[in-house]
Amino acid sequence: MDNSRPLDALNNARNKRVIVDLKNGRQYIGKLVAFDIHINTVLDDAEEYKDGDLIKKIGTIFIRGDTITIIAPQ
């Protein structure tokens, strides 16, 4: 498993649960379904968190890549 490039690391996380932190302090946890070269991201079974507290269960969500600070496997 070669993670030498950022998109390779994301590709290896496809269909797995990830944590996505945004510039506005919100955090989304869900299954990484898709992404593009701009890191625009689609999560399934997503949940929204603020300050570590569950805000709501969302389902499928599209997140603009320029709002993301971190994507990490859960």
Short mmCIF file of N, CA and C in Angstrom, two decimals:
data_model
loop_
_atom_site.label_atom_id
_atom_site.label_comp_id
_atom_site.label_asym_id
_atom_site.label_seq_id
_atom_site.Cartn_x
_atom_site.Cartn_y
_atom_site.Cartn_z
N MET A 1 0.85 -1.17 0.00
CA MET A 1 0.00 0.00 0.00
C MET A 1 0.89 1.24 0.00
N ASP A 2 0.92 1.95 -1.10
CA ASP A 2 1.79 3.11 -1.25
C ASP A 2 1.00 4.38 -0.97
N ASN A 3 1.40 5.11 0.07
CA ASN A 3 0.75 6.37 0.42
C ASN A 3 1.68 7.55 0.17
N SER A 4 2.51 7.45 -0.88
CA SER A 4 3.50 8.49 -1.11
C SER A 4 2.88 9.80 -1.61
N ARG A 5 1.67 9.75 -2.14
CA ARG A 5 0.99 10.95 -2.61
C ARG A 5 -0.31 11.13 -1.83
N PRO A 6 -0.71 12.37 -1.56
CA PRO A 6 -1.92 12.59 -0.77
C PRO A 6 -3.18 11.91 -1.34
N LEU A 7 -3.35 11.96 -2.66
CA LEU A 7 -4.54 11.34 -3.24
C LEU A 7 -4.50 9.82 -3.09
N ASP A 8 -3.29 9.22 -3.05
CA ASP A 8 -3.18 7.79 -2.80
C ASP A 8 -3.68 7.45 -1.39
N ALA A 9 -3.30 8.27 -0.43
CA ALA A 9 -3.75 8.05 0.95
C ALA A 9 -5.26 8.14 1.03
N LEU A 10 -5.85 9.12 0.36
CA LEU A 10 -7.31 9.24 0.35
C LEU A 10 -7.95 8.05 -0.35
N ASN A 11 -7.34 7.61 -1.44
CA ASN A 11 -7.89 6.47 -2.17
C ASN A 11 -7.90 5.22 -1.29
N ASN A 12 -6.86 5.05 -0.47
CA ASN A 12 -6.82 3.90 0.44
C ASN A 12 -7.86 4.01 1.55
N ALA A 13 -8.35 5.21 1.82
CA ALA A 13 -9.37 5.42 2.85
C ALA A 13 -10.78 5.32 2.29
N ARG A 14 -10.91 5.17 0.99
CA ARG A 14 -12.24 5.08 0.36
C ARG A 14 -13.02 3.91 0.96
N ASN A 15 -14.30 4.14 1.22
CA ASN A 15 -15.23 3.17 1.81
C ASN A 15 -14.89 2.83 3.26
N LYS A 16 -14.06 3.68 3.90
CA LYS A 16 -13.77 3.53 5.33
C LYS A 16 -14.23 4.78 6.04
N ARG A 17 -14.39 4.68 7.36
CA ARG A 17 -14.81 5.85 8.14
C ARG A 17 -13.63 6.80 8.32
N VAL A 18 -13.91 8.08 8.11
CA VAL A 18 -12.90 9.12 8.26
C VAL A 18 -13.46 10.26 9.11
N ILE A 19 -12.54 11.04 9.66
CA ILE A 19 -12.88 12.26 10.38
C ILE A 19 -12.43 13.42 9.49
N VAL A 20 -13.33 14.36 9.26
CA VAL A 20 -13.02 15.53 8.43
C VAL A 20 -13.20 16.78 9.30
N ASP A 21 -12.11 17.51 9.53
CA ASP A 21 -12.15 18.76 10.27
C ASP A 21 -12.21 19.92 9.29
N LEU A 22 -13.07 20.90 9.61
CA LEU A 22 -13.23 22.06 8.74
C LEU A 22 -12.67 23.32 9.39
N LYS A 23 -12.42 24.31 8.57
CA LYS A 23 -11.88 25.59 9.04
C LYS A 23 -12.80 26.27 10.05
N ASN A 24 -14.11 26.02 9.97
CA ASN A 24 -15.07 26.68 10.87
C ASN A 24 -15.21 25.97 12.22
N GLY A 25 -14.38 24.93 12.46
CA GLY A 25 -14.42 24.23 13.75
C GLY A 25 -15.35 23.04 13.77
N ARG A 26 -16.13 22.86 12.73
CA ARG A 26 -17.01 21.70 12.67
C ARG A 26 -16.22 20.46 12.28
N GLN A 27 -16.78 19.31 12.63
CA GLN A 27 -16.13 18.05 12.31
C GLN A 27 -17.21 17.09 11.81
N TYR A 28 -16.87 16.35 10.77
CA TYR A 28 -17.79 15.36 10.22
C TYR A 28 -17.11 14.01 10.26
N ILE A 29 -17.87 13.00 10.67
CA ILE A 29 -17.38 11.63 10.68
C ILE A 29 -18.34 10.82 9.83
N GLY A 30 -17.77 10.08 8.87
CA GLY A 30 -18.60 9.26 7.99
C GLY A 30 -17.73 8.43 7.07
N LYS A 31 -18.40 7.65 6.23
CA LYS A 31 -17.70 6.78 5.27
C LYS A 31 -17.33 7.59 4.03
N LEU A 32 -16.03 7.59 3.71
CA LEU A 32 -15.54 8.32 2.53
C LEU A 32 -16.00 7.58 1.27
N VAL A 33 -16.85 8.24 0.50
CA VAL A 33 -17.40 7.63 -0.71
C VAL A 33 -16.64 8.09 -1.95
N ALA A 34 -16.37 9.39 -2.02
CA ALA A 34 -15.73 9.94 -3.23
C ALA A 34 -15.00 11.22 -2.91
N PHE A 35 -14.03 11.57 -3.77
CA PHE A 35 -13.31 12.84 -3.68
C PHE A 35 -12.75 13.14 -5.06
N ASP A 36 -12.35 14.39 -5.25
CA ASP A 36 -11.73 14.76 -6.53
C ASP A 36 -10.38 15.43 -6.28
N ILE A 37 -9.76 15.95 -7.32
CA ILE A 37 -8.42 16.53 -7.18
C ILE A 37 -8.42 17.80 -6.33
N HIS A 38 -9.60 18.39 -6.11
CA HIS A 38 -9.71 19.58 -5.26
C HIS A 38 -10.03 19.20 -3.82
N ILE A 39 -10.07 17.89 -3.55
CA ILE A 39 -10.43 17.31 -2.25
C ILE A 39 -11.88 17.62 -1.87
N ASN A 40 -12.70 18.01 -2.86
CA ASN A 40 -14.15 18.01 -2.62
C ASN A 40 -14.49 16.58 -2.25
N THR A 41 -15.28 16.40 -1.19
CA THR A 41 -15.42 15.09 -0.58
C THR A 41 -16.89 14.75 -0.37
N VAL A 42 -17.24 13.48 -0.57
CA VAL A 42 -18.58 13.00 -0.27
C VAL A 42 -18.47 11.93 0.82
N LEU A 43 -19.25 12.12 1.90
CA LEU A 43 -19.33 11.14 2.98
C LEU A 43 -20.73 10.57 3.05
N ASP A 44 -20.84 9.29 3.37
CA ASP A 44 -22.12 8.64 3.65
C ASP A 44 -22.21 8.38 5.15
N ASP A 45 -23.43 8.24 5.65
CA ASP A 45 -23.68 7.98 7.08
C ASP A 45 -22.94 9.01 7.93
N ALA A 46 -22.94 10.27 7.49
CA ALA A 46 -22.17 11.32 8.16
C ALA A 46 -22.89 11.85 9.39
N GLU A 47 -22.06 12.22 10.37
CA GLU A 47 -22.53 12.87 11.59
C GLU A 47 -21.74 14.16 11.76
N GLU A 48 -22.42 15.21 12.20
CA GLU A 48 -21.77 16.51 12.40
C GLU A 48 -21.49 16.72 13.88
N TYR A 49 -20.27 17.16 14.18
CA TYR A 49 -19.85 17.42 15.56
C TYR A 49 -19.36 18.85 15.67
N LYS A 50 -19.58 19.44 16.84
CA LYS A 50 -19.04 20.77 17.16
C LYS A 50 -18.53 20.69 18.59
N ASP A 51 -17.26 21.02 18.79
CA ASP A 51 -16.62 20.94 20.11
C ASP A 51 -16.76 19.55 20.73
N GLY A 52 -16.70 18.51 19.89
CA GLY A 52 -16.77 17.14 20.37
C GLY A 52 -18.17 16.61 20.65
N ASP A 53 -19.19 17.46 20.49
CA ASP A 53 -20.58 17.06 20.75
C ASP A 53 -21.30 16.78 19.44
N LEU A 54 -22.07 15.68 19.41
CA LEU A 54 -22.86 15.35 18.23
C LEU A 54 -23.95 16.40 18.04
N ILE A 55 -23.95 17.04 16.88
CA ILE A 55 -24.97 18.04 16.55
C ILE A 55 -26.15 17.35 15.86
N LYS A 56 -25.84 16.58 14.80
CA LYS A 56 -26.91 15.86 14.09
C LYS A 56 -26.33 14.79 13.19
N LYS A 57 -27.18 13.83 12.88
CA LYS A 57 -26.86 12.81 11.89
C LYS A 57 -27.35 13.34 10.56
N ILE A 58 -26.47 13.30 9.55
CA ILE A 58 -26.79 13.95 8.28
C ILE A 58 -27.11 12.96 7.17
N GLY A 59 -26.43 11.83 7.13
CA GLY A 59 -26.57 10.93 5.99
C GLY A 59 -25.48 11.23 4.99
N THR A 60 -25.85 11.53 3.76
CA THR A 60 -24.86 11.84 2.72
C THR A 60 -24.60 13.35 2.71
N ILE A 61 -23.31 13.71 2.64
CA ILE A 61 -22.93 15.12 2.64
C ILE A 61 -21.79 15.34 1.65
N PHE A 62 -21.84 16.50 0.98
CA PHE A 62 -20.77 16.95 0.10
C PHE A 62 -20.04 18.07 0.83
N ILE A 63 -18.71 17.97 0.92
CA ILE A 63 -17.91 18.99 1.61
C ILE A 63 -16.93 19.59 0.60
N ARG A 64 -16.93 20.91 0.48
CA ARG A 64 -15.99 21.59 -0.42
C ARG A 64 -14.57 21.42 0.10
N GLY A 65 -13.67 21.09 -0.79
CA GLY A 65 -12.29 20.84 -0.41
C GLY A 65 -11.59 22.02 0.22
N ASP A 66 -11.95 23.24 -0.20
CA ASP A 66 -11.24 24.41 0.35
C ASP A 66 -11.68 24.76 1.77
N THR A 67 -12.65 24.03 2.32
CA THR A 67 -13.06 24.26 3.72
C THR A 67 -12.43 23.24 4.66
N ILE A 68 -11.75 22.23 4.11
CA ILE A 68 -11.20 21.12 4.91
C ILE A 68 -9.79 21.44 5.38
N THR A 69 -9.53 21.16 6.67
CA THR A 69 -8.17 21.29 7.19
C THR A 69 -7.51 19.92 7.36
N ILE A 70 -8.29 18.92 7.78
CA ILE A 70 -7.73 17.58 8.03
C ILE A 70 -8.73 16.51 7.61
N ILE A 71 -8.22 15.43 6.99
CA ILE A 71 -8.99 14.21 6.78
C ILE A 71 -8.15 13.08 7.38
N ALA A 72 -8.74 12.34 8.32
CA ALA A 72 -7.98 11.27 8.99
C ALA A 72 -8.84 10.03 9.12
N PRO A 73 -8.22 8.85 8.95
CA PRO A 73 -8.96 7.60 9.20
C PRO A 73 -9.38 7.55 10.66
N GLN A 74 -10.55 6.97 10.89
CA GLN A 74 -11.05 6.88 12.26
C GLN A 74 -10.57 5.63 12.93
#
